[in-house]
Short mmCIF file of C-alpha atoms in Angstrom, two decimals:
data_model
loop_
_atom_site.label_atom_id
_atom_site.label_comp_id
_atom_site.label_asym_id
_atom_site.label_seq_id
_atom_site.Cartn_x
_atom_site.Cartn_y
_atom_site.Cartn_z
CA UNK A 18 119.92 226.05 -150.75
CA UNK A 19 119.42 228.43 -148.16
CA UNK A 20 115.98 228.03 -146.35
CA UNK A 21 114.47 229.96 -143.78
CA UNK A 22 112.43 227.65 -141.29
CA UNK A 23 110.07 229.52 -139.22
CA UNK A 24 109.36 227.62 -136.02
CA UNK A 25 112.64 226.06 -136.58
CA UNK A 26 113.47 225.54 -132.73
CA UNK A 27 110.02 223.57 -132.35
CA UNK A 28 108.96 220.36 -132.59
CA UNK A 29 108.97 219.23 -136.22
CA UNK A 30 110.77 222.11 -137.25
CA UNK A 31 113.88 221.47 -135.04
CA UNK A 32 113.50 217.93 -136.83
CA UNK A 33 112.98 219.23 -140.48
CA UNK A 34 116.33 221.74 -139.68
CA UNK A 35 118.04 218.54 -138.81
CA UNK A 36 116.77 216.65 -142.13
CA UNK A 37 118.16 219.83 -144.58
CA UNK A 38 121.37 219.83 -142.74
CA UNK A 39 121.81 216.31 -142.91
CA UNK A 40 121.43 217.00 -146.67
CA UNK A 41 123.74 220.11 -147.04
CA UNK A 42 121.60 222.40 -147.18
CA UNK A 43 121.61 225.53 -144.95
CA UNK A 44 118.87 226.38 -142.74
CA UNK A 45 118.57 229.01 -140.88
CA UNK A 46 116.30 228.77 -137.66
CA UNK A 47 113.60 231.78 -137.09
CA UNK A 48 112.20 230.59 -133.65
CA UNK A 49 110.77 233.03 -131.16
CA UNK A 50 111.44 230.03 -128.28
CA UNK A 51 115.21 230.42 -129.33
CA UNK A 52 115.31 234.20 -129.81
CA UNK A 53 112.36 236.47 -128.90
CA UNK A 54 113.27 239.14 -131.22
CA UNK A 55 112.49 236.11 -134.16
CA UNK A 56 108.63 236.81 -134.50
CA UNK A 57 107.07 235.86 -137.58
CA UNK A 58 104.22 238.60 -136.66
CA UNK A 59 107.13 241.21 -136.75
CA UNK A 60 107.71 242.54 -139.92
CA UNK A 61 111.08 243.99 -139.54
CA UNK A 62 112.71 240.88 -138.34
CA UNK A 63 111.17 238.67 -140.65
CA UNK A 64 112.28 240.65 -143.84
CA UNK A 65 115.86 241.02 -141.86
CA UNK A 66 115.78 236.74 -141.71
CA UNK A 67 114.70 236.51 -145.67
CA UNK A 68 118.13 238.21 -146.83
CA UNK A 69 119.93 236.03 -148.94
CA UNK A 70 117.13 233.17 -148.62
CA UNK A 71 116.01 231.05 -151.26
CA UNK A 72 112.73 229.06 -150.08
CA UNK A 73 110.60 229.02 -146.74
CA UNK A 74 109.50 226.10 -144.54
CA UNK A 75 106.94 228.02 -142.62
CA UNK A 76 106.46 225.37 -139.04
CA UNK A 77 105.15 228.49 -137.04
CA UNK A 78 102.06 227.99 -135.78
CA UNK A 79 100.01 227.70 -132.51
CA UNK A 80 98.19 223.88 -133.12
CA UNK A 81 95.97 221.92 -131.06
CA UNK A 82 92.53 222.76 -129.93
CA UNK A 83 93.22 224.95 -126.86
CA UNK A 84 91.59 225.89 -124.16
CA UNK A 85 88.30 226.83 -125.60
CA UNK A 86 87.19 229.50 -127.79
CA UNK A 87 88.59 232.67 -126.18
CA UNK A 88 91.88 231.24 -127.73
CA UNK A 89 90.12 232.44 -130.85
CA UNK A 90 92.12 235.46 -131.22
CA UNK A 91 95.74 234.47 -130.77
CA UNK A 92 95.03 231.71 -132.70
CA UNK A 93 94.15 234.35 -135.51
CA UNK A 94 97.26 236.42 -134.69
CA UNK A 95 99.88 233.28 -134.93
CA UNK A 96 98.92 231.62 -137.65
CA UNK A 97 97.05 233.76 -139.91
CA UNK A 98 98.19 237.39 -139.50
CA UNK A 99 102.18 235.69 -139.24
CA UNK A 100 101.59 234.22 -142.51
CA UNK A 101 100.57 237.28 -143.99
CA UNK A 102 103.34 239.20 -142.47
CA UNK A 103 105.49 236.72 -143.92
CA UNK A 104 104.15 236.24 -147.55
CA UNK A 105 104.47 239.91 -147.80
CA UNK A 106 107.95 240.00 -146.60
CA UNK A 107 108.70 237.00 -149.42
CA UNK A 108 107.23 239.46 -152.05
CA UNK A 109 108.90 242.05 -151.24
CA UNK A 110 112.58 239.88 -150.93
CA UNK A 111 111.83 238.28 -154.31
CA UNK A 112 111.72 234.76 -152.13
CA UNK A 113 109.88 232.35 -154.54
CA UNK A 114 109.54 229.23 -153.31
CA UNK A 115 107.41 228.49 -149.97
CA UNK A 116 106.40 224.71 -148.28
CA UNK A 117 103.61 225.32 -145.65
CA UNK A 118 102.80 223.53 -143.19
CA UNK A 119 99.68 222.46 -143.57
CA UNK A 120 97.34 219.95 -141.58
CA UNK A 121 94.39 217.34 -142.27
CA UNK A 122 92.08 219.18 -139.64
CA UNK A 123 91.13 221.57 -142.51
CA UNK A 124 88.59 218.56 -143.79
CA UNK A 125 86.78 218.19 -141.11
CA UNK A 126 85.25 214.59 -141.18
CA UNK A 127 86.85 212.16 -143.43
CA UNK A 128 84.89 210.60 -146.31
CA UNK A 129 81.77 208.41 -145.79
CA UNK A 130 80.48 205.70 -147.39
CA UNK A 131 76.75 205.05 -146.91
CA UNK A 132 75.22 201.75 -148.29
CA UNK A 133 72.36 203.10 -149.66
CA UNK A 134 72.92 206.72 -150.78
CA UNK A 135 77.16 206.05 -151.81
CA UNK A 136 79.99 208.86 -150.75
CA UNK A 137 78.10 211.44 -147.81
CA UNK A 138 79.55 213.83 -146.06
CA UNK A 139 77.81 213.96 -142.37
CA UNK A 140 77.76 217.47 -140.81
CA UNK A 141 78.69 218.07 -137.31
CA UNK A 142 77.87 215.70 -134.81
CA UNK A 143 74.99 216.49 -131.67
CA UNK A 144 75.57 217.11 -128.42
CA UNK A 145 72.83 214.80 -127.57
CA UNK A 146 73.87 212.30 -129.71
CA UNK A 147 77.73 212.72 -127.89
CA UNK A 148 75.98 212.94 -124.49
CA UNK A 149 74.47 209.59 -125.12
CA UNK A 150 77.47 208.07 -126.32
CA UNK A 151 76.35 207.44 -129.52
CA UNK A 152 79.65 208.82 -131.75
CA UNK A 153 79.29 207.45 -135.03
CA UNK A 154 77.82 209.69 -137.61
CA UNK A 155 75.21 208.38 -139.47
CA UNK A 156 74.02 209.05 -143.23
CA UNK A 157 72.95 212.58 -143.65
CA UNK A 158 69.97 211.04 -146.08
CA UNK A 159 68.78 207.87 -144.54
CA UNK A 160 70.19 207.41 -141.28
CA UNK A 161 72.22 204.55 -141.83
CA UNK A 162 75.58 203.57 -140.38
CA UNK A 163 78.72 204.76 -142.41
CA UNK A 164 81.82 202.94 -143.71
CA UNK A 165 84.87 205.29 -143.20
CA UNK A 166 87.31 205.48 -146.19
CA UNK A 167 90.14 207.49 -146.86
CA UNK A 168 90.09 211.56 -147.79
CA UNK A 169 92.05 212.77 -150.98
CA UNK A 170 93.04 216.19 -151.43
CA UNK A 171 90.25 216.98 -154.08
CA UNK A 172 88.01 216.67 -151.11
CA UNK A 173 85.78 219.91 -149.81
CA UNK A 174 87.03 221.60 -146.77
CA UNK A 175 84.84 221.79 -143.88
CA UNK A 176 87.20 222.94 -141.05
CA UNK A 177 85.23 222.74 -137.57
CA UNK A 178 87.15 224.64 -134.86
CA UNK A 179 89.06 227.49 -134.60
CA UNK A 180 92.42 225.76 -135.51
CA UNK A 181 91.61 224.00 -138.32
CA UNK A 182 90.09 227.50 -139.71
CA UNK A 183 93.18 229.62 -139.28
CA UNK A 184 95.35 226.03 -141.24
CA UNK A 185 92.82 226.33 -144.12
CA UNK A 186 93.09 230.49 -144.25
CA UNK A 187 97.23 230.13 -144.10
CA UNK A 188 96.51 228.05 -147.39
CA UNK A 189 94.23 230.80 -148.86
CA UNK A 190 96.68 233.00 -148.31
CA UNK A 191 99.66 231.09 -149.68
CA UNK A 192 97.46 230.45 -153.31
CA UNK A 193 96.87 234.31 -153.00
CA UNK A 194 100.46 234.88 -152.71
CA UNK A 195 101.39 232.34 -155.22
CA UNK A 196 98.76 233.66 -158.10
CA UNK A 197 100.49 237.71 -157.41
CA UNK A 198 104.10 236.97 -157.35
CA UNK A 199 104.27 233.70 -159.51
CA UNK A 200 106.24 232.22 -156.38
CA UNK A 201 105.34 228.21 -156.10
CA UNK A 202 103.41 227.06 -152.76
CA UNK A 203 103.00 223.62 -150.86
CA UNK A 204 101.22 222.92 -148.31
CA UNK A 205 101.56 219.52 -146.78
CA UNK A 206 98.77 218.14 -144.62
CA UNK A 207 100.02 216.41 -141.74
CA UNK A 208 98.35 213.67 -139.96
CA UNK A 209 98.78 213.28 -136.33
CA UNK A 210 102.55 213.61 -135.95
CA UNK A 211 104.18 212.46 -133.19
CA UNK A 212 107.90 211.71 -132.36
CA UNK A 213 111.06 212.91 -130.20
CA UNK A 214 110.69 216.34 -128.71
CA UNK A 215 106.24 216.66 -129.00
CA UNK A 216 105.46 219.21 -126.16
CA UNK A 217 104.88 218.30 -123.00
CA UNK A 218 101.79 218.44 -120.36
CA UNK A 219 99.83 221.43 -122.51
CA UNK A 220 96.48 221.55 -124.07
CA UNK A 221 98.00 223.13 -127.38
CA UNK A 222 99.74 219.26 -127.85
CA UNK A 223 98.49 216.58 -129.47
CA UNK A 224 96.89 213.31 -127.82
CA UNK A 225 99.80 211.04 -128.07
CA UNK A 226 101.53 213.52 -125.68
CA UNK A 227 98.72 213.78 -123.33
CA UNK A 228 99.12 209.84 -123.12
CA UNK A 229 103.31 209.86 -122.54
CA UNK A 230 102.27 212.66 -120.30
CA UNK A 231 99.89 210.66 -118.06
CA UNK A 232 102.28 207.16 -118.60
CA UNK A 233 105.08 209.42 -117.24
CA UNK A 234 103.20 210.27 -113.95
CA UNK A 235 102.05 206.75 -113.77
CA UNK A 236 98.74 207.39 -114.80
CA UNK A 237 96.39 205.06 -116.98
CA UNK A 238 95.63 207.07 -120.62
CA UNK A 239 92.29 208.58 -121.11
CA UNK A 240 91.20 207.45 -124.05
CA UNK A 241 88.03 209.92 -125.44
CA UNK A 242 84.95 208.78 -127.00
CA UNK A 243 85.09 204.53 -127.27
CA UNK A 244 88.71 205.08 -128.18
CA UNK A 245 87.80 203.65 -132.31
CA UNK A 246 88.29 206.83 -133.83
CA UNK A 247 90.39 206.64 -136.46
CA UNK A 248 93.62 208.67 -137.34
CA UNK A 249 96.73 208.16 -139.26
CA UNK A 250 100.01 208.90 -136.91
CA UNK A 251 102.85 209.72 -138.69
CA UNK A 252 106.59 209.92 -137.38
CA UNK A 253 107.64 213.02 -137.16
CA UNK A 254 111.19 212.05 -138.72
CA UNK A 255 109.49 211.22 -141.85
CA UNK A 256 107.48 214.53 -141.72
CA UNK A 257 110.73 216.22 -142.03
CA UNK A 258 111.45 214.13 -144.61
CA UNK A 259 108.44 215.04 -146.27
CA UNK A 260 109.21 218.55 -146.11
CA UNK A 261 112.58 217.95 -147.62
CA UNK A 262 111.20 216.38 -150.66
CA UNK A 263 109.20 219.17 -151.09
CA UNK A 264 111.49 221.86 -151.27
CA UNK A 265 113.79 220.21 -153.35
CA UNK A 266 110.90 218.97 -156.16
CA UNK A 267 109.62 221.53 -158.79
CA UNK A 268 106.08 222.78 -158.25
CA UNK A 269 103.87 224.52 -160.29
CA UNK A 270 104.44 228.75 -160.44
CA UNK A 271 101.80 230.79 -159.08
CA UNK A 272 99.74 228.04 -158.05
CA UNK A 273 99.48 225.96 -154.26
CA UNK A 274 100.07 222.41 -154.40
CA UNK A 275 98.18 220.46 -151.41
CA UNK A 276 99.78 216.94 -150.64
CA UNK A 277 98.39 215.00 -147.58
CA UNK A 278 101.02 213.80 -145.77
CA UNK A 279 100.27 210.26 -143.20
CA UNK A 280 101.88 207.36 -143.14
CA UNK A 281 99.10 205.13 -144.77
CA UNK A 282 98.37 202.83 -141.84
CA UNK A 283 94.72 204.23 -140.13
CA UNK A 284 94.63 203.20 -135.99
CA UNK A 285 92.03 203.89 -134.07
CA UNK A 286 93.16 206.38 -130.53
CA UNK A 287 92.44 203.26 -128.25
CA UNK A 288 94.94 201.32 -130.39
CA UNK A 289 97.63 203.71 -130.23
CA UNK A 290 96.97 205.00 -126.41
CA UNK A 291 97.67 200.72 -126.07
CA UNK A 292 101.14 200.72 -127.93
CA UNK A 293 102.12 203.26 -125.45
CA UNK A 294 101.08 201.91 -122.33
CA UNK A 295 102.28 198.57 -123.33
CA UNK A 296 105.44 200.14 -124.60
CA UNK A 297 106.07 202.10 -121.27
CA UNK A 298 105.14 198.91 -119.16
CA UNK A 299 101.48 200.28 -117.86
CA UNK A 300 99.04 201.20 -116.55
CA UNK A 301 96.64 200.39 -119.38
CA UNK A 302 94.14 203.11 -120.85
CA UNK A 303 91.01 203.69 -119.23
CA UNK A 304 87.88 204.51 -121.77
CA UNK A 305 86.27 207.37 -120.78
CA UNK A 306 82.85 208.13 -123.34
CA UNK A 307 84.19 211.92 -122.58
CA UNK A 308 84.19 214.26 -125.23
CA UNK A 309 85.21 217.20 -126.89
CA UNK A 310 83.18 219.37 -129.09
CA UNK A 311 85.53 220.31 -132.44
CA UNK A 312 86.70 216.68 -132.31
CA UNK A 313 85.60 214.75 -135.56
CA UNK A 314 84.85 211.14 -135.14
CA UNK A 315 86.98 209.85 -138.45
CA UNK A 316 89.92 211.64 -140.52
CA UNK A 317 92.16 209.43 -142.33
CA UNK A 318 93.72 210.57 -145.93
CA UNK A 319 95.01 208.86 -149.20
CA UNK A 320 98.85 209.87 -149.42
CA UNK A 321 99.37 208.41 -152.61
CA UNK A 322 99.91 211.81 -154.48
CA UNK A 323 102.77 212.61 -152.49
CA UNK A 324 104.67 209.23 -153.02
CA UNK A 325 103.64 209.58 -156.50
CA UNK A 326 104.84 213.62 -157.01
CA UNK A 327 107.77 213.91 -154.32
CA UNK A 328 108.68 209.83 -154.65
CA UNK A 329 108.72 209.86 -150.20
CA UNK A 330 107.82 207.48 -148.29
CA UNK A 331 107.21 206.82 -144.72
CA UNK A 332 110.23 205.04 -142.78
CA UNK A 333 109.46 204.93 -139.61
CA UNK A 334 106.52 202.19 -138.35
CA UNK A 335 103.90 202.50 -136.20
CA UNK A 336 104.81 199.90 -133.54
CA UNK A 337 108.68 201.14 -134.09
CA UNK A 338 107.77 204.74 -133.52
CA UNK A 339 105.73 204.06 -130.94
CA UNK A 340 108.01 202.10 -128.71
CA UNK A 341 110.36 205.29 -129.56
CA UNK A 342 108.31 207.85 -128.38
CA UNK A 343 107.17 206.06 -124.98
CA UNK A 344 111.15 205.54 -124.42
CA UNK A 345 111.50 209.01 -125.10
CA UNK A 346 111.36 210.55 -121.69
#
């Protein structure tokens, strides 16, 4: 199979190009960070990549939360008015098959159990009640603390920056695309990925890499918040693996398929900024109570559908992978 992987020079794309190769397969890399004519917003060089393609792995996307909200725009640009460029270019190719890739941010806060009232979903959380350090939300009904659980994919959408917005329009988009041309769409929801070759020193990365980052200059981690949020990282190798499965399984025509993808062991940030540190040999993280508005306090999902569907599985464990990626200098 011939598969077109946009973003293929980047992070987990450079990893899932590795993964199809390995599996002789025969990707071909669309990467404006390898050639600058390769611009998924450019419509003439993205219908010149499709030729002779059979299925997309569209990686291509500006992530993180940025810089603030004047990011707003190219953020819009990158990942929403690329997809579109692309999906149009797949129609008009006759490409059928697409796997997107997708991300957890698009739920907002995970699910919520309260006590008294069952399954909640708290809104956003207060300045004030940030300010004061006070992080957990709290029953939308009663007031009372919540137990976290774990998200599934039939769970509403409640994206709360500008980020996890454009992820959950790419996905509109795709199911658009998917219901006109009959092609089949998957979008796989990453977790917090993290692995060989994460960016460096930006504010587009993710946190593990702001913690190698500060380990690197001999710097203690900042840990955000009380450092007991909760997240599920995920090894990038078996992302790519993920993404593999997927474009080898059937899926449904004309419809998108949603699959979380995390490797089904929940740690809280202070946990994992630890691993690191004591991976790396020091200094240890330093809890801040800092903050940043967009952040949600909880977001860990069931990935049970994708074992079940695709039959993948994570290989790679946290303490393993994290002892890899503070090695990985």
């Amino acid at each position: 199979m011939r598969v077109l992987v946009t973003g293929g020079a980047g992070f987990i794309g450079s990893h899932v190009v590795e993964a199809l190769a390995a599996r002789g397969h025969e990707p071909v890399v669309f990467d404006v960070r390898r050639d600058p004519a390769s611009d998924v917003c450019d419509t003439a060089a993205v219908a010149r990549a499709l030729r002779g393609v059979d299925a997309v792995c569209h990686q291509a996307a500006m992530v993180g939360l940025g810089t603030g909200f004047e990011d707003a725009p190219e953020y819009v640009r990158r990942n929403d008015f690329g997809t579109a460029v692309l999906l149009a270019a797949m129609a008009e190719a006759g490409v059928e098959r697409l796997v997107l890739a997708g991300s957890m941010v698009v739920y907002g806060e995970g699910r919520y159990a309260c006590p008294r009232d069952g399954v909640v979903r708290p809104g956003p959380r207060a300045v004030g009640d940030l300010e004061a350090g006070r992080f957990e939300p709290v029953c939308p009904r009663c007031g009372a603390e919540l137990l976290p659980g774990l998200v599934d994919e039939d769970a509403p959408v409640d994206p709360r920056n500008v980020y996890a917005t454009t992820k959950l329009a790419q996905e509109h988009l795709a199911a658009a695309w998917a219901r006109c041309t009959g092609g089949s769409a998957l979008s796989l929801r990453y977790h917090n990925v993290y692995g060989p070759r994460m960016p460096r020193d930006t504010p587009y990365a993710g946190v593990a890499s702001f913690f190698r980052s500060a380990l690197a200059r001999g710097e203690a981690p900042r840990v955000f918040e009380d450092g007991r949020q909760r997240r599920d990282f995920v090894h990038v190798r078996d992302v790519a693996a993920a993404n593999l499965a997927a474009l080898e399984a059937s899926s449904a025509a004309g419809a998108l398929t949603v699959l979380n993808t995390g490797s089904g062991e929940p740690h809280t940030v202070g946990e994992m900024a630890r691993a690191l540190a004591d991976a790396h040999g020091g200094p240890a993280p330093v809890v801040t109570s800092q903050y940043r508005l967009g952040d949600v306090r909880h977001i860990t999902a069931d990935s049970a559908r994708l074992r079940a569907e695709l039959g993948w599985k994570p290989e790679v464990g946290f303490a393993e992978g994290m002892r890899e990626f503070a090695a990985d200098r």
